């Protein structure tokens, strides 16, 4: 199983970016997909996550600016980031709780990060 993230980049404050993360491999089901971020010198933190049923939760710092969504048929999660601020600068990581085909329990997977840089 692999989680492949894309969509990071450099943007000016107030701008927008859309991150995508596709899970691939022998996947039976995915329960929760989410995005975390880690800024230099800081711990990794939850940004947003979404269940297979569409329930979401967000970090207080991104509420009203970021929107998480997913396409269950494509095993893909998205993060639409609007009104970006310099403090949003971080490496963003995709995360998923999923069950592989032939495995009777769920496991947690991380994708490689994608850099988001917001200039002031």
PDB file of C-alpha atoms in Angstrom:
ATOM      1  CA  UNK A   1       0.000   0.000   0.000  1.00  0.00           C
ATOM      2  CA  UNK A   2       1.206   3.470  -0.878  1.00  0.00           C
ATOM      3  CA  UNK A   3      -0.117   6.936  -0.216  1.00  0.00           C
ATOM      4  CA  UNK A   4       0.982   9.381  -2.887  1.00  0.00           C
ATOM      5  CA  UNK A   5       0.519  13.062  -2.121  1.00  0.00           C
ATOM      6  CA  UNK A   6       0.729  15.916  -4.582  1.00  0.00           C
ATOM      7  CA  UNK A   7      -0.174  19.561  -4.932  1.00  0.00           C
ATOM      8  CA  UNK A   8       2.225  21.331  -2.631  1.00  0.00           C
ATOM      9  CA  UNK A   9       4.152  24.387  -3.654  1.00  0.00           C
ATOM     10  CA  UNK A  10       4.919  28.024  -3.050  1.00  0.00           C
ATOM     11  CA  UNK A  11       2.079  30.524  -2.788  1.00  0.00           C
ATOM     12  CA  UNK A  12       1.652  34.067  -1.531  1.00  0.00           C
ATOM     13  CA  UNK A  13      -0.323  34.800   1.590  1.00  0.00           C
ATOM     14  CA  UNK A  14      -4.025  34.867   0.814  1.00  0.00           C
ATOM     15  CA  UNK A  15      -3.625  32.373  -1.985  1.00  0.00           C
ATOM     16  CA  UNK A  16      -4.919  28.842  -2.392  1.00  0.00           C
ATOM     17  CA  UNK A  17      -3.557  25.359  -2.944  1.00  0.00           C
ATOM     18  CA  UNK A  18      -5.196  21.975  -3.321  1.00  0.00           C
ATOM     19  CA  UNK A  19      -3.500  18.861  -2.042  1.00  0.00           C
ATOM     20  CA  UNK A  20      -4.390  15.383  -3.239  1.00  0.00           C
ATOM     21  CA  UNK A  21      -3.462  11.991  -1.828  1.00  0.00           C
ATOM     22  CA  UNK A  22      -4.237   8.722  -3.551  1.00  0.00           C
ATOM     23  CA  UNK A  23      -3.984   5.373  -1.805  1.00  0.00           C
ATOM     24  CA  UNK A  24      -2.991   2.451  -3.985  1.00  0.00           C
ATOM     25  CA  UNK A  25      -2.388  -1.251  -3.514  1.00  0.00           C
ATOM     26  CA  UNK A  26      -4.475  -4.170  -2.356  1.00  0.00           C
ATOM     27  CA  UNK A  27      -6.937  -2.146  -0.329  1.00  0.00           C
ATOM     28  CA  UNK A  28     -10.130  -3.653   1.049  1.00  0.00           C
ATOM     29  CA  UNK A  29     -11.432  -0.550   2.791  1.00  0.00           C
ATOM     30  CA  UNK A  30     -10.337   2.815   4.129  1.00  0.00           C
ATOM     31  CA  UNK A  31     -11.978   4.183   7.236  1.00  0.00           C
ATOM     32  CA  UNK A  32     -10.307   7.503   8.012  1.00  0.00           C
ATOM     33  CA  UNK A  33      -8.137   9.646   5.743  1.00  0.00           C
ATOM     34  CA  UNK A  34      -6.487  12.795   6.887  1.00  0.00           C
ATOM     35  CA  UNK A  35      -3.826  15.420   6.580  1.00  0.00           C
ATOM     36  CA  UNK A  36      -1.194  16.308   9.126  1.00  0.00           C
ATOM     37  CA  UNK A  37       1.529  18.917   8.945  1.00  0.00           C
ATOM     38  CA  UNK A  38       4.887  19.535  10.503  1.00  0.00           C
ATOM     39  CA  UNK A  39       6.587  22.898  10.558  1.00  0.00           C
ATOM     40  CA  UNK A  40      10.321  23.235  11.264  1.00  0.00           C
ATOM     41  CA  UNK A  41      11.034  22.731  14.945  1.00  0.00           C
ATOM     42  CA  UNK A  42       7.469  21.754  15.723  1.00  0.00           C
ATOM     43  CA  UNK A  43       5.614  18.513  16.284  1.00  0.00           C
ATOM     44  CA  UNK A  44       3.436  16.971  13.639  1.00  0.00           C
ATOM     45  CA  UNK A  45      -0.159  18.078  14.089  1.00  0.00           C
ATOM     46  CA  UNK A  46      -3.540  17.112  12.723  1.00  0.00           C
ATOM     47  CA  UNK A  47      -4.902  19.465  10.085  1.00  0.00           C
ATOM     48  CA  UNK A  48      -8.091  17.688   9.082  1.00  0.00           C
ATOM     49  CA  UNK A  49      -9.533  14.212   8.717  1.00  0.00           C
ATOM     50  CA  UNK A  50     -12.577  12.629   7.150  1.00  0.00           C
ATOM     51  CA  UNK A  51     -14.350   9.330   7.646  1.00  0.00           C
ATOM     52  CA  UNK A  52     -15.649   7.082   4.907  1.00  0.00           C
ATOM     53  CA  UNK A  53     -19.094   8.458   5.661  1.00  0.00           C
ATOM     54  CA  UNK A  54     -17.965  12.050   5.198  1.00  0.00           C
ATOM     55  CA  UNK A  55     -17.719  13.209   8.797  1.00  0.00           C
ATOM     56  CA  UNK A  56     -14.937  15.739   9.212  1.00  0.00           C
ATOM     57  CA  UNK A  57     -12.967  17.480  11.869  1.00  0.00           C
ATOM     58  CA  UNK A  58     -10.437  20.262  11.616  1.00  0.00           C
ATOM     59  CA  UNK A  59      -7.742  21.915  13.642  1.00  0.00           C
ATOM     60  CA  UNK A  60      -9.003  25.203  15.045  1.00  0.00           C
ATOM     61  CA  UNK A  61      -6.278  27.058  13.172  1.00  0.00           C
ATOM     62  CA  UNK A  62      -7.647  26.032   9.763  1.00  0.00           C
ATOM     63  CA  UNK A  63     -11.400  26.040  10.347  1.00  0.00           C
ATOM     64  CA  UNK A  64     -13.189  28.157   7.783  1.00  0.00           C
ATOM     65  CA  UNK A  65     -10.159  28.206   5.474  1.00  0.00           C
ATOM     66  CA  UNK A  66      -9.438  24.554   4.663  1.00  0.00           C
ATOM     67  CA  UNK A  67     -11.840  21.927   3.369  1.00  0.00           C
ATOM     68  CA  UNK A  68     -11.180  18.205   3.346  1.00  0.00           C
ATOM     69  CA  UNK A  69     -13.019  15.874   0.989  1.00  0.00           C
ATOM     70  CA  UNK A  70     -12.599  12.397  -0.405  1.00  0.00           C
ATOM     71  CA  UNK A  71     -13.527  10.247  -3.357  1.00  0.00           C
ATOM     72  CA  UNK A  72     -14.085   6.768  -1.972  1.00  0.00           C
ATOM     73  CA  UNK A  73     -14.177   5.201  -5.429  1.00  0.00           C
ATOM     74  CA  UNK A  74     -10.699   6.562  -6.120  1.00  0.00           C
ATOM     75  CA  UNK A  75      -9.319   6.065  -2.597  1.00  0.00           C
ATOM     76  CA  UNK A  76      -8.299   9.708  -2.733  1.00  0.00           C
ATOM     77  CA  UNK A  77      -8.456  12.501  -0.198  1.00  0.00           C
ATOM     78  CA  UNK A  78      -8.200  16.203  -0.984  1.00  0.00           C
ATOM     79  CA  UNK A  79      -7.375  19.284   1.028  1.00  0.00           C
ATOM     80  CA  UNK A  80      -8.501  22.601  -0.381  1.00  0.00           C
ATOM     81  CA  UNK A  81      -6.532  25.339   1.346  1.00  0.00           C
ATOM     82  CA  UNK A  82      -7.759  28.918   0.975  1.00  0.00           C
ATOM     83  CA  UNK A  83      -6.677  32.184   2.562  1.00  0.00           C
ATOM     84  CA  UNK A  84      -3.283  30.706   3.251  1.00  0.00           C
ATOM     85  CA  UNK A  85      -1.085  32.299   5.889  1.00  0.00           C
ATOM     86  CA  UNK A  86       2.684  32.162   6.398  1.00  0.00           C
ATOM     87  CA  UNK A  87       2.053  30.081   9.513  1.00  0.00           C
ATOM     88  CA  UNK A  88       0.552  27.378   7.300  1.00  0.00           C
ATOM     89  CA  UNK A  89       4.040  26.735   5.935  1.00  0.00           C
ATOM     90  CA  UNK A  90       4.917  23.120   6.673  1.00  0.00           C
ATOM     91  CA  UNK A  91       5.385  19.692   5.213  1.00  0.00           C
ATOM     92  CA  UNK A  92       1.935  18.181   4.792  1.00  0.00           C
ATOM     93  CA  UNK A  93       1.493  14.432   5.241  1.00  0.00           C
ATOM     94  CA  UNK A  94      -1.342  12.219   4.139  1.00  0.00           C
ATOM     95  CA  UNK A  95      -2.552   9.551   6.558  1.00  0.00           C
ATOM     96  CA  UNK A  96      -5.006   6.686   6.297  1.00  0.00           C
ATOM     97  CA  UNK A  97      -6.468   3.931   8.447  1.00  0.00           C
ATOM     98  CA  UNK A  98      -7.149   1.072   6.096  1.00  0.00           C
ATOM     99  CA  UNK A  99      -7.578  -2.663   5.770  1.00  0.00           C
ATOM    100  CA  UNK A 100      -5.641  -4.506   3.105  1.00  0.00           C
ATOM    101  CA  UNK A 101      -7.150  -7.375   1.131  1.00  0.00           C
ATOM    102  CA  UNK A 102      -6.549 -10.620   3.010  1.00  0.00           C
ATOM    103  CA  UNK A 103      -5.638  -8.846   6.258  1.00  0.00           C
ATOM    104  CA  UNK A 104      -8.178  -9.052   9.037  1.00  0.00           C
ATOM    105  CA  UNK A 105      -7.297  -5.830  10.846  1.00  0.00           C
ATOM    106  CA  UNK A 106      -6.667  -2.206  10.092  1.00  0.00           C
ATOM    107  CA  UNK A 107      -3.337  -0.492   9.904  1.00  0.00           C
ATOM    108  CA  UNK A 108      -2.248   3.102   9.761  1.00  0.00           C
ATOM    109  CA  UNK A 109      -0.249   4.402   6.815  1.00  0.00           C
ATOM    110  CA  UNK A 110       1.641   7.607   6.108  1.00  0.00           C
ATOM    111  CA  UNK A 111       2.488   9.122   2.783  1.00  0.00           C
ATOM    112  CA  UNK A 112       5.630  11.049   1.996  1.00  0.00           C
ATOM    113  CA  UNK A 113       5.175  14.687   2.736  1.00  0.00           C
ATOM    114  CA  UNK A 114       4.584  17.521   0.336  1.00  0.00           C
ATOM    115  CA  UNK A 115       5.989  20.953   1.073  1.00  0.00           C
ATOM    116  CA  UNK A 116       3.663  23.933   1.342  1.00  0.00           C
ATOM    117  CA  UNK A 117       5.346  27.325   1.604  1.00  0.00           C
ATOM    118  CA  UNK A 118       3.354  30.511   2.088  1.00  0.00           C
ATOM    119  CA  UNK A 119       5.239  33.744   1.575  1.00  0.00           C
ATOM    120  CA  UNK A 120       4.240  36.981   3.257  1.00  0.00           C
TER     121      UNK A 120
END
